[in-house]
Amino acid sequence: MSKPNPTDRRYTKEHEWAKDNGGGTVTMGITDHAQELLTDIVFVELPAMGKKITQMEQLAVVESVKSVSDVYAPVSGEVIEVNKVLEDHPELVNQDAFGEGWMVKLRMDNPAELDNLMDAAGYTEMIKEEKH
Amino acid sequence: MKKTPLYEHHLALGGKIIDFGGWAMPVQYTNVIEEHQTTRMKAGLFDICHMGEIEIKGPQAFDLLQWVLSRNIVEQAVGQIKLSVITNEHGGIIDDLTVYKFNRDHYMMVTNAGTKDKDLSWVAKQKEIKGFSDVQITDISDQTGKLDIQGPLSQMILQHITVDDLVPLRYYHTMNTRVMNFPAIVSRSGYTGEDGFEIYANSEKIACIWNTLLEIGADFGLKPVGLGARDTLRLEAGMMLYGNDMDETITPLDVVYGWVTDLEKDFVGSTALRKLKEGSLRRKLVGFEMEERGIARHGYKVFKEGREIGEVTSGTFTPTLQKAVGLAFVPISYSEPGTEIFVQIRNHHARARVVGLPFYKRKKQQ
């Protein structure tokens, strides 16, 4: 069973989360449900600093032994920090997807975009339906 | 999708099911890395019921096989297994398979799952063409269940339910025995680079053997292993996968199957292959290791000095070696171990180096 989805952040249909840090920036990563589907993550490709990205454009790549999956930007903005630790420890995404397994910090172009995303209850409901 | 007799067991074990050549097969139960390590360190149990078994029987069994196989089987002893390919008239690989010899007039070909029907009609057609009337070709895949038990503790576990002593059974040899008192064929062989066995028994009895092995094996650390780890295990061991690394456009001389191809004898495709060998072979399948971050995958392009020179056929992150490796077709001139090549991973040309195969070799016991 995946961990509960924290209520302090928003969620995309593609299983990313975005947490508003205040000051116009967000931290993002993939959900615990997503890491569970991927299982053994062995590689995370992070974007370059300063990269400009539009909401739901491809931002990063995660690879398990078997598969390659795109990670999308939950909001439009600029990459201001990446979690370098993942380069040597991609397994952190499996172990702590909502915490130490975070991927990118973005400076948002338009904070109102967060409202396009689901809240924890909505996302939890969505993945429940996926299973049927 | 077709299901093996163990389908329900896979679901009960939490297996994640995928479509593998039309078969509903478990890709993993827990995760690929864990299952891979279990096989290398202890033992893994694989459902291989999807693979094909074709019986070749009769006074002309040898003649037919000698004609369809690239391998010369003159010296194949009773109880011995030979790896071989079957090729079309142009030398293209129809399948790679193992051939079991039970007695002078009785053989079994073990084929890939997706190629079995094609192999069957090809061999039947060759029998017709050559006029070999005294040989029967029988598809025994449905009634034959197959399990692989692989890893250093395999023998200890399997011995518990096998009536004959497994110790004298040599690598790539087979014997008729009884497993849980059911008639069975057991060979010391496999697709992982570890010591291990392939077990063939009636498909109605296979679930019983599967359950008992898991039960007895639990104390030894035996776990069920899915196709995901089967793929990383075989790739580390430098073994190829039909459909991935080769198909009918590839000849055994292009890949690492020159050694199973005897151009001194006549077989389907031998004329074409001799010509190819006299001319210049253009490409070769090589192993490579990534030197820059990134994982090469099937279909990724290979570059040298900015020019596209080939393609990756298999690639993964290997759990034992903890690095990204793969197989790729490159021109002969770039096939020497040590040659620097580049693999295009998304928008980046990542540095890699040609290395000798296999990537992983188990330490000899005793």
PDB file of C-alpha atoms in Angstrom, chain B residues 2-18 20 23-30 35 44-51 146-148 206-207 209-211 214 223-227 230:
ATOM      1  CA  LYS B   2      -2.555 -17.259 -23.277  1.00  0.00           C
ATOM      2  CA  LYS B   3      -2.040 -18.365 -19.695  1.00  0.00           C
ATOM      3  CA  THR B   4       0.345 -20.918 -18.268  1.00  0.00           C
ATOM      4  CA  PRO B   5      -0.914 -23.467 -15.693  1.00  0.00           C
ATOM      5  CA  LEU B   6       0.646 -21.197 -13.052  1.00  0.00           C
ATOM      6  CA  TYR B   7      -1.238 -17.989 -13.906  1.00  0.00           C
ATOM      7  CA  GLU B   8      -3.417 -18.021 -10.787  1.00  0.00           C
ATOM      8  CA  HIS B   9      -0.364 -18.773  -8.658  1.00  0.00           C
ATOM      9  CA  HIS B  10       1.389 -15.693 -10.026  1.00  0.00           C
ATOM     10  CA  LEU B  11      -1.580 -13.523  -9.106  1.00  0.00           C
ATOM     11  CA  ALA B  12      -1.682 -15.009  -5.607  1.00  0.00           C
ATOM     12  CA  LEU B  13       2.043 -14.271  -5.221  1.00  0.00           C
ATOM     13  CA  GLY B  14       1.472 -10.630  -6.174  1.00  0.00           C
ATOM     14  CA  GLY B  15       2.990 -11.013  -9.627  1.00  0.00           C
ATOM     15  CA  LYS B  16       2.621  -8.055 -11.969  1.00  0.00           C
ATOM     16  CA  ILE B  17       1.357  -9.502 -15.247  1.00  0.00           C
ATOM     17  CA  ILE B  18       2.448  -8.323 -18.687  1.00  0.00           C
ATOM     18  CA  PHE B  20       4.988 -11.345 -23.373  1.00  0.00           C
ATOM     19  CA  TRP B  23       1.382 -14.809 -23.000  1.00  0.00           C
ATOM     20  CA  ALA B  24       0.226 -13.363 -19.681  1.00  0.00           C
ATOM     21  CA  MET B  25       3.450 -13.641 -17.709  1.00  0.00           C
ATOM     22  CA  PRO B  26       4.724 -12.196 -14.427  1.00  0.00           C
ATOM     23  CA  VAL B  27       7.314  -9.463 -15.025  1.00  0.00           C
ATOM     24  CA  GLN B  28       8.035  -9.230 -11.299  1.00  0.00           C
ATOM     25  CA  TYR B  29       6.648 -10.244  -7.927  1.00  0.00           C
ATOM     26  CA  THR B  30       8.460  -7.787  -5.626  1.00  0.00           C
ATOM     27  CA  GLU B  35      14.685 -11.074  -7.665  1.00  0.00           C
ATOM     28  CA  GLY B  44      15.151 -18.248  -8.137  1.00  0.00           C
ATOM     29  CA  LEU B  45      12.202 -20.171  -9.576  1.00  0.00           C
ATOM     30  CA  PHE B  46      10.879 -19.229 -13.015  1.00  0.00           C
ATOM     31  CA  ASP B  47       7.670 -20.211 -14.801  1.00  0.00           C
ATOM     32  CA  ILE B  48       8.848 -21.074 -18.311  1.00  0.00           C
ATOM     33  CA  CYS B  49       5.732 -22.975 -19.400  1.00  0.00           C
ATOM     34  CA  HIS B  50       5.252 -20.477 -22.230  1.00  0.00           C
ATOM     35  CA  MET B  51       8.264 -21.767 -24.146  1.00  0.00           C
ATOM     36  CA  LYS B 146       8.615 -26.144 -17.728  1.00  0.00           C
ATOM     37  CA  LEU B 147      10.205 -24.593 -14.662  1.00  0.00           C
ATOM     38  CA  ASP B 148      13.713 -23.188 -14.339  1.00  0.00           C
ATOM     39  CA  ILE B 206       3.689 -28.442 -12.876  1.00  0.00           C
ATOM     40  CA  ALA B 207       1.745 -26.406 -10.293  1.00  0.00           C
ATOM     41  CA  ILE B 209       6.084 -29.063  -8.410  1.00  0.00           C
ATOM     42  CA  TRP B 210       6.093 -25.238  -8.361  1.00  0.00           C
ATOM     43  CA  ASN B 211       4.372 -25.093  -4.966  1.00  0.00           C
ATOM     44  CA  LEU B 214       8.706 -22.801  -3.194  1.00  0.00           C
ATOM     45  CA  LYS B 223      11.863 -16.984  -4.419  1.00  0.00           C
ATOM     46  CA  PRO B 224       9.749 -16.799  -7.560  1.00  0.00           C
ATOM     47  CA  VAL B 225      11.398 -14.622 -10.210  1.00  0.00           C
ATOM     48  CA  GLY B 226       9.682 -12.796 -13.063  1.00  0.00           C
ATOM     49  CA  LEU B 227      10.670 -12.014 -16.632  1.00  0.00           C
ATOM     50  CA  ARG B 230      15.230 -13.032 -16.270  1.00  0.00           C
TER      51      ARG B 230
END
